[in-house]
Amino acid sequence: MKVLHIGGTGFLGSYIVKKLIERSHEVTIITRNPDNEMPFDKSKVKFLKGDILELDKIDVSDKFDVLVYTAMVPFKPGRISTKKFNELEIITRQYFQNTIDFAIRQSCPLILTSGASFETKGDEIADESWQVARKGMAALGKCYDEIIPNIKSKNSIPLIEMLPAQIYGNGGMFDKMINMAKNNKIVILGGGKNYLQRIHVDDCADAFVLAIEKLPIGKRFIISDDESVRVKDFMLQLARLFGAKKIRNIPKPILRIVIGKHIFNTLTMNTKVSNEFIKKELCWKPKYSSYREGLKTLT
Ligand SMILES: NC(=O)c1ccc[n+]([C@@H]2O[C@H](COP(=O)([O-])OP(=O)(O)OC[C@H]3O[C@@H](n4cnc5c(N)ncnc54)[C@H](OP(=O)(O)O)[C@@H]3O)[C@@H](O)[C@H]2O)c1
């Protein structure tokens, strides 16, 4: 298949690209920096230099079978002020809207990525019929809830929605967590009693490849492993695997002051989700059914 990929140089994106190359698909990546080093064989993909904020300036002569979006608005880890949050929200809207307009111009299906940000209580388990909780950093994507229903009601593009859980693996921002464990600097934020669902980057990329090859138009998929885990247990396991002995806990009241309410609300939200739909619909199955097996693959 001829795949056009925005975000193909990123953490998740580069795993998807590697798999697409292995399966002999033709991949073209839109990137701001085609000269950068990349974790896949650059000679096996084509590049179009460009920015999501200026997609109309990119000259695309080829016709593609699908446009995949796994990009993310860049922001530095740490405290996010409300002013910064408002700026990021405007850019996030532009990223989604420009990508959708671009897919309409290319007249090809769009695989759009956001996140499995569902707020569950007690034994509740969210599935694809749930409304995304626009809380914490997920509130950056509020525009998504206006733009997407509009597209669906007008049938303006063939759309597939991918909602990954928290992605872990070697690469991207997660390498910072691994380095913290290696350097004995693991921190549990706010007690870590809340549940968060996780997915190994390799399993997540497999789900995308299946979606690309099967093009299940109109479907929305939560991509998660089989087990919800408390933040604390995940971090302790990571610490154990890399021999970190000293584990600090930052209590919630201090944490909120240090990182601001947006990141605080993200880190302390409780999420349990079901992966039954993607298993049934795409015949996908995670190789790493839980963080216990998945974390062992990290180097
Ligand atoms: N990581 C997670 O735990 C997680 C969890 C749930 C959902 N998600 C979603 O999964 C997707 C992938 O996440 P990730 O962690 O892999 O993201 P990431 O590593 O931060 O990916 C960044 C990618 O976005 C591209 N990008 C950013 N701004 C751009 C711009 N202005 N123009 C062109 N390209 C731009 C970058 O391309 P260049 O720098 O090469 O231009 C890069 O390929 C995102 O949609 C994210 O919301 C991630």
mmCIF file of C-alpha atoms and ligand atoms in Angstrom:
data_model
loop_
_atom_site.group_PDB
_atom_site.id
_atom_site.type_symbol
_atom_site.label_atom_id
_atom_site.label_comp_id
_atom_site.label_asym_id
_atom_site.label_seq_id
_atom_site.Cartn_x
_atom_site.Cartn_y
_atom_site.Cartn_z
ATOM 1 C CA MET A 1 0.000 0.000 0.000
ATOM 2 C CA LYS A 2 1.088 3.596 -0.478
ATOM 3 C CA VAL A 3 1.114 5.157 2.975
ATOM 4 C CA LEU A 4 1.546 8.856 3.714
ATOM 5 C CA HIS A 5 2.560 9.328 7.350
ATOM 6 C CA ILE A 6 2.572 12.515 9.430
ATOM 7 C CA GLY A 7 4.496 11.730 12.631
ATOM 8 C CA GLY A 8 6.409 8.784 11.145
ATOM 9 C CA THR A 9 9.651 10.025 12.739
ATOM 10 C CA GLY A 10 8.190 10.038 16.283
ATOM 11 C CA PHE A 11 8.262 7.417 19.064
ATOM 12 C CA LEU A 12 5.224 5.386 17.957
ATOM 13 C CA GLY A 13 5.487 6.503 14.318
ATOM 14 C CA SER A 14 8.987 5.116 13.798
ATOM 15 C CA TYR A 15 7.919 1.659 15.076
ATOM 16 C CA ILE A 16 4.991 1.715 12.629
ATOM 17 C CA VAL A 17 7.285 2.782 9.771
ATOM 18 C CA LYS A 18 9.746 -0.059 10.528
ATOM 19 C CA LYS A 19 6.922 -2.593 10.330
ATOM 20 C CA LEU A 20 5.469 -1.071 7.156
ATOM 21 C CA ILE A 21 8.902 -1.274 5.474
ATOM 22 C CA GLU A 22 9.248 -4.933 6.563
ATOM 23 C CA ARG A 23 5.866 -5.645 4.993
ATOM 24 C CA SER A 24 6.927 -3.967 1.724
ATOM 25 C CA HIS A 25 4.547 -1.034 1.893
ATOM 26 C CA GLU A 26 5.622 2.226 0.250
ATOM 27 C CA VAL A 27 5.995 4.851 2.972
ATOM 28 C CA THR A 28 6.253 8.618 2.542
ATOM 29 C CA ILE A 29 6.822 10.674 5.693
ATOM 30 C CA ILE A 30 6.025 14.335 6.159
ATOM 31 C CA THR A 31 8.647 15.763 8.515
ATOM 32 C CA ARG A 32 10.149 19.126 9.352
ATOM 33 C CA ASN A 33 13.636 17.609 9.474
ATOM 34 C CA PRO A 34 14.282 14.941 6.829
ATOM 35 C CA ASP A 35 18.051 15.206 7.445
ATOM 36 C CA ASN A 36 17.778 14.032 11.063
ATOM 37 C CA GLU A 37 18.947 10.555 12.060
ATOM 38 C CA MET A 38 16.022 8.135 12.269
ATOM 39 C CA PRO A 39 15.634 4.701 13.866
ATOM 40 C CA PHE A 40 14.790 3.007 10.544
ATOM 41 C CA ASP A 41 16.442 2.608 7.175
ATOM 42 C CA LYS A 42 15.963 6.059 5.626
ATOM 43 C CA SER A 43 16.760 4.723 2.158
ATOM 44 C CA LYS A 44 13.555 2.623 2.304
ATOM 45 C CA VAL A 45 11.171 5.582 2.716
ATOM 46 C CA LYS A 46 10.467 8.835 0.908
ATOM 47 C CA PHE A 47 10.324 12.194 2.675
ATOM 48 C CA LEU A 48 8.305 15.308 2.064
ATOM 49 C CA LYS A 49 9.708 18.253 3.989
ATOM 50 C CA GLY A 50 6.929 20.215 5.636
ATOM 51 C CA ASP A 51 5.110 21.353 8.729
ATOM 52 C CA ILE A 52 1.585 20.414 9.861
ATOM 53 C CA LEU A 53 0.955 24.113 10.363
ATOM 54 C CA GLU A 54 1.603 24.651 6.635
ATOM 55 C CA LEU A 55 0.419 21.467 4.972
ATOM 56 C CA ASP A 56 -1.064 23.453 2.087
ATOM 57 C CA LYS A 57 2.488 24.371 1.024
ATOM 58 C CA ILE A 58 3.500 20.736 0.465
ATOM 59 C CA ASP A 59 3.503 19.643 -3.138
ATOM 60 C CA VAL A 60 2.140 16.081 -3.176
ATOM 61 C CA SER A 61 2.100 14.576 -6.637
ATOM 62 C CA ASP A 62 1.511 10.906 -5.652
ATOM 63 C CA LYS A 63 -1.834 9.349 -4.826
ATOM 64 C CA PHE A 64 -1.931 7.525 -1.486
ATOM 65 C CA ASP A 65 -4.084 4.686 -0.140
ATOM 66 C CA VAL A 66 -4.114 6.111 3.372
ATOM 67 C CA LEU A 67 -2.913 9.058 5.437
ATOM 68 C CA VAL A 68 -1.703 8.125 8.938
ATOM 69 C CA TYR A 69 -1.429 10.782 11.649
ATOM 70 C CA THR A 70 0.657 9.990 14.759
ATOM 71 C CA ALA A 71 2.053 13.469 15.374
ATOM 72 C CA MET A 72 1.912 15.343 18.633
ATOM 73 C CA VAL A 73 2.269 19.002 19.531
ATOM 74 C CA PRO A 74 5.721 19.283 21.115
ATOM 75 C CA PHE A 75 6.013 20.505 24.695
ATOM 76 C CA LYS A 76 8.726 20.315 27.317
ATOM 77 C CA PRO A 77 8.173 18.035 30.312
ATOM 78 C CA GLY A 78 7.513 19.858 33.577
ATOM 79 C CA ARG A 79 5.090 22.526 34.734
ATOM 80 C CA ILE A 80 2.593 23.808 32.171
ATOM 81 C CA SER A 81 1.105 27.190 32.986
ATOM 82 C CA THR A 82 -2.454 28.052 31.915
ATOM 83 C CA LYS A 83 -1.033 30.550 29.385
ATOM 84 C CA LYS A 84 1.135 27.822 27.855
ATOM 85 C CA PHE A 85 -1.782 25.386 27.965
ATOM 86 C CA ASN A 86 -3.991 27.839 26.032
ATOM 87 C CA GLU A 87 -1.283 28.282 23.385
ATOM 88 C CA LEU A 88 -0.902 24.501 23.036
ATOM 89 C CA GLU A 89 -4.670 24.115 22.701
ATOM 90 C CA ILE A 90 -4.726 26.500 19.731
ATOM 91 C CA ILE A 91 -1.882 24.614 18.029
ATOM 92 C CA THR A 92 -3.545 21.242 18.710
ATOM 93 C CA ARG A 93 -6.677 22.482 16.949
ATOM 94 C CA GLN A 94 -4.561 23.527 13.949
ATOM 95 C CA TYR A 95 -2.821 20.121 13.876
ATOM 96 C CA PHE A 96 -6.155 18.251 13.746
ATOM 97 C CA GLN A 97 -7.943 20.652 11.413
ATOM 98 C CA ASN A 98 -5.017 20.959 8.970
ATOM 99 C CA THR A 99 -4.564 17.175 8.858
ATOM 100 C CA ILE A 100 -8.249 16.638 8.135
ATOM 101 C CA ASP A 101 -8.281 19.322 5.409
ATOM 102 C CA PHE A 102 -5.167 17.705 3.936
ATOM 103 C CA ALA A 103 -6.805 14.245 3.903
ATOM 104 C CA ILE A 104 -9.811 15.755 2.126
ATOM 105 C CA ARG A 105 -7.497 17.300 -0.503
ATOM 106 C CA GLN A 106 -5.654 13.992 -0.962
ATOM 107 C CA SER A 107 -9.035 12.198 -1.013
ATOM 108 C CA CYS A 108 -7.741 9.228 0.924
ATOM 109 C CA PRO A 109 -8.791 7.590 4.204
ATOM 110 C CA LEU A 110 -7.353 9.065 7.394
ATOM 111 C CA ILE A 111 -6.111 7.121 10.433
ATOM 112 C CA LEU A 112 -6.182 9.707 13.202
ATOM 113 C CA THR A 113 -4.536 9.218 16.605
ATOM 114 C CA SER A 114 -5.504 10.762 19.929
ATOM 115 C CA GLY A 115 -5.499 8.954 23.302
ATOM 116 C CA ALA A 116 -7.498 6.576 25.528
ATOM 117 C CA SER A 117 -8.151 9.250 28.092
ATOM 118 C CA PHE A 118 -11.218 7.865 29.830
ATOM 119 C CA GLU A 119 -12.054 8.580 33.445
ATOM 120 C CA THR A 120 -13.343 5.489 35.224
ATOM 121 C CA LYS A 121 -14.324 4.905 38.836
ATOM 122 C CA GLY A 122 -13.987 1.683 40.849
ATOM 123 C CA ASP A 123 -14.642 -1.352 38.637
ATOM 124 C CA GLU A 124 -15.903 0.650 35.651
ATOM 125 C CA ILE A 125 -14.219 -0.246 32.352
ATOM 126 C CA ALA A 126 -14.401 2.159 29.431
ATOM 127 C CA ASP A 127 -14.902 1.026 25.859
ATOM 128 C CA GLU A 128 -15.100 2.840 22.511
ATOM 129 C CA SER A 129 -18.629 4.098 23.220
ATOM 130 C CA TRP A 130 -17.354 6.265 26.101
ATOM 131 C CA GLN A 131 -16.737 9.985 25.835
ATOM 132 C CA VAL A 132 -13.061 10.965 26.200
ATOM 133 C CA ALA A 133 -12.557 12.867 29.476
ATOM 134 C CA ARG A 134 -11.209 16.268 28.494
ATOM 135 C CA LYS A 135 -9.260 16.612 31.696
ATOM 136 C CA GLY A 136 -5.595 17.427 32.285
ATOM 137 C CA MET A 137 -3.526 17.434 29.084
ATOM 138 C CA ALA A 138 -6.318 15.563 27.261
ATOM 139 C CA ALA A 139 -8.253 18.837 27.423
ATOM 140 C CA LEU A 140 -5.855 20.097 24.743
ATOM 141 C CA GLY A 141 -7.865 17.966 22.345
ATOM 142 C CA LYS A 142 -11.262 19.530 23.163
ATOM 143 C CA CYS A 143 -11.479 20.653 19.532
ATOM 144 C CA TYR A 144 -11.455 16.961 18.530
ATOM 145 C CA ASP A 145 -14.932 16.549 20.048
ATOM 146 C CA GLU A 146 -16.255 19.360 17.807
ATOM 147 C CA ILE A 147 -14.364 18.520 14.614
ATOM 148 C CA ILE A 148 -14.821 14.731 14.492
ATOM 149 C CA PRO A 149 -18.630 14.482 14.953
ATOM 150 C CA ASN A 150 -18.930 17.110 12.210
ATOM 151 C CA ILE A 151 -16.813 15.008 9.823
ATOM 152 C CA LYS A 152 -18.769 11.890 10.685
ATOM 153 C CA SER A 153 -22.148 13.539 10.175
ATOM 154 C CA LYS A 154 -21.085 15.010 6.811
ATOM 155 C CA ASN A 155 -19.163 11.851 5.829
ATOM 156 C CA SER A 156 -16.408 14.166 4.576
ATOM 157 C CA ILE A 157 -13.569 11.640 4.846
ATOM 158 C CA PRO A 158 -13.237 7.899 5.468
ATOM 159 C CA LEU A 159 -11.961 8.013 9.044
ATOM 160 C CA ILE A 160 -10.447 5.493 11.480
ATOM 161 C CA GLU A 161 -9.757 6.640 15.044
ATOM 162 C CA MET A 162 -6.925 5.152 17.118
ATOM 163 C CA LEU A 163 -6.898 5.693 20.888
ATOM 164 C CA PRO A 164 -3.722 4.255 22.419
ATOM 165 C CA ALA A 165 -3.300 3.814 26.166
ATOM 166 C CA GLN A 166 -0.030 5.100 27.709
ATOM 167 C CA ILE A 167 2.696 3.847 25.376
ATOM 168 C CA TYR A 168 5.923 2.433 26.807
ATOM 169 C CA GLY A 169 9.038 1.037 25.138
ATOM 170 C CA ASN A 170 12.494 2.101 24.043
ATOM 171 C CA GLY A 171 12.368 5.514 22.420
ATOM 172 C CA GLY A 172 10.743 8.931 22.657
ATOM 173 C CA MET A 173 9.955 10.444 26.034
ATOM 174 C CA PHE A 174 9.857 6.977 27.621
ATOM 175 C CA ASP A 175 13.644 6.773 27.317
ATOM 176 C CA LYS A 176 13.740 9.527 29.963
ATOM 177 C CA MET A 177 11.859 7.230 32.382
ATOM 178 C CA ILE A 178 14.263 4.374 31.626
ATOM 179 C CA ASN A 179 17.226 6.673 32.282
ATOM 180 C CA MET A 180 15.653 7.751 35.575
ATOM 181 C CA ALA A 181 15.458 4.099 36.597
ATOM 182 C CA LYS A 182 19.032 3.456 35.469
ATOM 183 C CA ASN A 183 20.241 6.481 37.450
ATOM 184 C CA ASN A 184 18.354 5.573 40.624
ATOM 185 C CA LYS A 185 16.029 8.567 40.212
ATOM 186 C CA ILE A 186 12.603 6.951 40.069
ATOM 187 C CA VAL A 187 9.871 9.196 41.413
ATOM 188 C CA ILE A 188 6.297 8.141 42.141
ATOM 189 C CA LEU A 189 4.068 11.098 41.638
ATOM 190 C CA GLY A 190 1.235 11.635 44.109
ATOM 191 C CA GLY A 191 1.232 8.123 45.589
ATOM 192 C CA GLY A 192 0.452 6.459 42.251
ATOM 193 C CA LYS A 193 -2.633 4.607 43.501
ATOM 194 C CA ASN A 194 -4.624 5.433 40.363
ATOM 195 C CA TYR A 195 -4.928 2.909 37.530
ATOM 196 C CA LEU A 196 -3.583 3.708 34.081
ATOM 197 C CA GLN A 197 -3.711 1.408 31.139
ATOM 198 C CA ARG A 198 -0.521 0.739 29.170
ATOM 199 C CA ILE A 199 0.527 -0.614 25.794
ATOM 200 C CA HIS A 200 3.944 -1.740 24.578
ATOM 201 C CA VAL A 201 5.017 0.385 21.600
ATOM 202 C CA ASP A 202 5.610 -2.724 19.483
ATOM 203 C CA ASP A 203 2.057 -4.013 20.093
ATOM 204 C CA CYS A 204 0.662 -0.545 19.462
ATOM 205 C CA ALA A 205 2.496 -0.372 16.128
ATOM 206 C CA ASP A 206 1.100 -3.822 15.175
ATOM 207 C CA ALA A 207 -2.422 -2.473 15.750
ATOM 208 C CA PHE A 208 -1.702 0.447 13.398
ATOM 209 C CA VAL A 209 -0.324 -1.847 10.685
ATOM 210 C CA LEU A 210 -3.516 -3.926 10.858
ATOM 211 C CA ALA A 211 -5.647 -0.783 10.654
ATOM 212 C CA ILE A 212 -3.625 0.410 7.640
ATOM 213 C CA GLU A 213 -3.953 -2.928 5.835
ATOM 214 C CA LYS A 214 -7.626 -3.561 6.681
ATOM 215 C CA LEU A 215 -8.912 0.041 6.605
ATOM 216 C CA PRO A 216 -11.922 -0.499 8.883
ATOM 217 C CA ILE A 217 -13.572 2.811 7.961
ATOM 218 C CA GLY A 218 -15.742 4.478 10.583
ATOM 219 C CA LYS A 219 -14.294 2.443 13.474
ATOM 220 C CA ARG A 220 -12.707 3.703 16.673
ATOM 221 C CA PHE A 221 -10.191 1.547 18.544
ATOM 222 C CA ILE A 222 -8.820 1.591 22.067
ATOM 223 C CA ILE A 223 -5.308 0.074 21.943
ATOM 224 C CA SER A 224 -4.303 -1.306 25.313
ATOM 225 C CA ASP A 225 -2.801 -4.426 26.831
ATOM 226 C CA ASP A 226 -4.905 -6.852 28.874
ATOM 227 C CA GLU A 227 -4.294 -5.519 32.365
ATOM 228 C CA SER A 228 -4.882 -2.212 34.079
ATOM 229 C CA VAL A 229 -2.081 -1.342 36.484
ATOM 230 C CA ARG A 230 -1.632 1.144 39.280
ATOM 231 C CA VAL A 231 0.914 3.841 38.358
ATOM 232 C CA LYS A 232 2.884 2.899 41.481
ATOM 233 C CA ASP A 233 3.185 -0.799 40.524
ATOM 234 C CA PHE A 234 4.319 0.056 37.007
ATOM 235 C CA MET A 235 7.015 2.412 38.298
ATOM 236 C CA LEU A 236 8.190 -0.049 40.965
ATOM 237 C CA GLN A 237 8.555 -2.787 38.356
ATOM 238 C CA LEU A 238 10.542 -0.409 36.114
ATOM 239 C CA ALA A 239 12.768 0.490 39.082
ATOM 240 C CA ARG A 240 13.293 -3.192 39.944
ATOM 241 C CA LEU A 241 14.286 -4.142 36.399
ATOM 242 C CA PHE A 242 16.953 -1.443 36.202
ATOM 243 C CA GLY A 243 18.196 -1.930 39.753
ATOM 244 C CA ALA A 244 16.953 1.422 41.119
ATOM 245 C CA LYS A 245 16.821 1.205 44.904
ATOM 246 C CA LYS A 246 15.925 4.729 45.914
ATOM 247 C CA ILE A 247 12.307 5.519 45.112
ATOM 248 C CA ARG A 248 10.961 8.938 46.017
ATOM 249 C CA ASN A 249 7.316 9.820 46.365
ATOM 250 C CA ILE A 250 6.078 13.351 45.841
ATOM 251 C CA PRO A 251 2.842 13.810 47.827
ATOM 252 C CA LYS A 252 -0.169 15.108 45.895
ATOM 253 C CA PRO A 253 -0.397 18.633 47.420
ATOM 254 C CA ILE A 254 3.275 19.347 46.632
ATOM 255 C CA LEU A 255 3.018 17.712 43.228
ATOM 256 C CA ARG A 256 0.143 19.966 42.191
ATOM 257 C CA ILE A 257 2.167 23.083 43.001
ATOM 258 C CA VAL A 258 5.285 21.781 41.252
ATOM 259 C CA ILE A 259 3.735 20.615 37.976
ATOM 260 C CA GLY A 260 0.556 22.711 37.749
ATOM 261 C CA LYS A 261 -3.038 21.495 37.526
ATOM 262 C CA HIS A 262 -2.955 20.318 33.904
ATOM 263 C CA ILE A 263 -0.190 17.716 34.255
ATOM 264 C CA PHE A 264 -1.416 16.921 37.802
ATOM 265 C CA ASN A 265 -4.882 16.016 36.517
ATOM 266 C CA THR A 266 -3.347 13.832 33.806
ATOM 267 C CA LEU A 267 -1.082 11.949 36.183
ATOM 268 C CA THR A 268 -3.736 11.321 38.815
ATOM 269 C CA MET A 269 -6.649 10.321 36.564
ATOM 270 C CA ASN A 270 -8.008 6.785 36.927
ATOM 271 C CA THR A 271 -8.389 4.833 33.667
ATOM 272 C CA LYS A 272 -9.414 1.247 33.023
ATOM 273 C CA VAL A 273 -10.281 0.275 29.463
ATOM 274 C CA SER A 274 -11.344 -2.735 27.436
ATOM 275 C CA ASN A 275 -9.399 -3.961 24.391
ATOM 276 C CA GLU A 276 -12.098 -6.439 23.325
ATOM 277 C CA PHE A 277 -13.234 -4.443 20.283
ATOM 278 C CA ILE A 278 -9.851 -4.186 18.556
ATOM 279 C CA LYS A 279 -9.153 -7.868 19.286
ATOM 280 C CA LYS A 280 -12.416 -8.890 17.665
ATOM 281 C CA GLU A 281 -12.455 -6.405 14.792
ATOM 282 C CA LEU A 282 -8.786 -6.451 13.702
ATOM 283 C CA CYS A 283 -7.793 -9.904 15.091
ATOM 284 C CA TRP A 284 -5.088 -8.072 17.025
ATOM 285 C CA LYS A 285 -3.562 -9.522 20.165
ATOM 286 C CA PRO A 286 -0.827 -7.923 22.288
ATOM 287 C CA LYS A 287 2.428 -9.918 22.445
ATOM 288 C CA TYR A 288 2.942 -8.370 25.889
ATOM 289 C CA SER A 289 -0.278 -8.983 27.685
ATOM 290 C CA SER A 290 0.795 -6.904 30.684
ATOM 291 C CA TYR A 291 3.515 -4.465 31.750
ATOM 292 C CA ARG A 292 5.268 -7.352 33.555
ATOM 293 C CA GLU A 293 6.167 -9.075 30.263
ATOM 294 C CA GLY A 294 6.523 -5.826 28.290
ATOM 295 C CA LEU A 295 8.924 -4.013 30.612
ATOM 296 C CA LYS A 296 11.364 -6.949 30.421
ATOM 297 C CA THR A 297 12.028 -6.077 26.749
ATOM 298 C CA LEU A 298 13.398 -2.635 27.602
ATOM 299 C CA THR A 299 17.117 -1.947 27.357
HETATM 300 N N1 LIG B 1 3.248 8.517 23.853
HETATM 301 C C1 LIG B 1 2.150 8.133 24.484
HETATM 302 O O1 LIG B 1 2.186 7.582 25.596
HETATM 303 C C2 LIG B 1 0.800 8.333 23.834
HETATM 304 C C3 LIG B 1 -0.350 7.894 24.512
HETATM 305 C C4 LIG B 1 -1.594 8.032 23.895
HETATM 306 C C5 LIG B 1 -1.667 8.614 22.630
HETATM 307 N N2 LIG B 1 -0.548 9.059 22.022
HETATM 308 C C6 LIG B 1 -0.671 9.648 20.683
HETATM 309 O O2 LIG B 1 0.120 8.854 19.802
HETATM 310 C C7 LIG B 1 0.713 9.689 18.812
HETATM 311 C C8 LIG B 1 2.206 9.448 18.817
HETATM 312 O O3 LIG B 1 2.751 9.828 20.062
HETATM 313 P P1 LIG B 1 4.340 9.847 20.240
HETATM 314 O O4 LIG B 1 4.626 9.791 21.689
HETATM 315 O O5 LIG B 1 4.937 8.835 19.309
HETATM 316 O O6 LIG B 1 4.667 11.318 19.693
HETATM 317 P P2 LIG B 1 6.074 11.981 19.412
HETATM 318 O O7 LIG B 1 7.214 11.022 19.541
HETATM 319 O O8 LIG B 1 6.137 13.232 20.218
HETATM 320 O O9 LIG B 1 5.961 12.324 17.853
HETATM 321 C C9 LIG B 1 6.204 13.516 17.378
HETATM 322 C C10 LIG B 1 6.004 13.428 15.856
HETATM 323 O O10 LIG B 1 5.158 14.517 15.495
HETATM 324 C C11 LIG B 1 5.744 15.158 14.396
HETATM 325 N N3 LIG B 1 5.424 16.581 14.451
HETATM 326 C C12 LIG B 1 5.215 17.347 15.548
HETATM 327 N N4 LIG B 1 4.945 18.604 15.188
HETATM 328 C C13 LIG B 1 5.003 18.624 13.832
HETATM 329 C C14 LIG B 1 4.822 19.644 12.878
HETATM 330 N N5 LIG B 1 4.535 20.901 13.239
HETATM 331 N N6 LIG B 1 4.920 19.315 11.578
HETATM 332 C C15 LIG B 1 5.239 18.051 11.183
HETATM 333 N N7 LIG B 1 5.416 17.042 12.045
HETATM 334 C C16 LIG B 1 5.303 17.331 13.357
HETATM 335 C C17 LIG B 1 7.249 14.965 14.554
HETATM 336 O O11 LIG B 1 7.832 15.046 13.278
HETATM 337 P P3 LIG B 1 9.216 15.842 12.955
HETATM 338 O O12 LIG B 1 9.810 16.286 14.258
HETATM 339 O O13 LIG B 1 10.051 14.822 12.228
HETATM 340 O O14 LIG B 1 8.806 16.974 12.085
HETATM 341 C C18 LIG B 1 7.289 13.531 15.099
HETATM 342 O O15 LIG B 1 7.281 12.610 14.041
HETATM 343 C C19 LIG B 1 0.300 11.125 19.137
HETATM 344 O O16 LIG B 1 -0.815 11.454 18.347
HETATM 345 C C20 LIG B 1 -0.117 11.061 20.597
HETATM 346 O O17 LIG B 1 -1.103 12.010 20.907
HETATM 347 C C21 LIG B 1 0.691 8.930 22.574
#
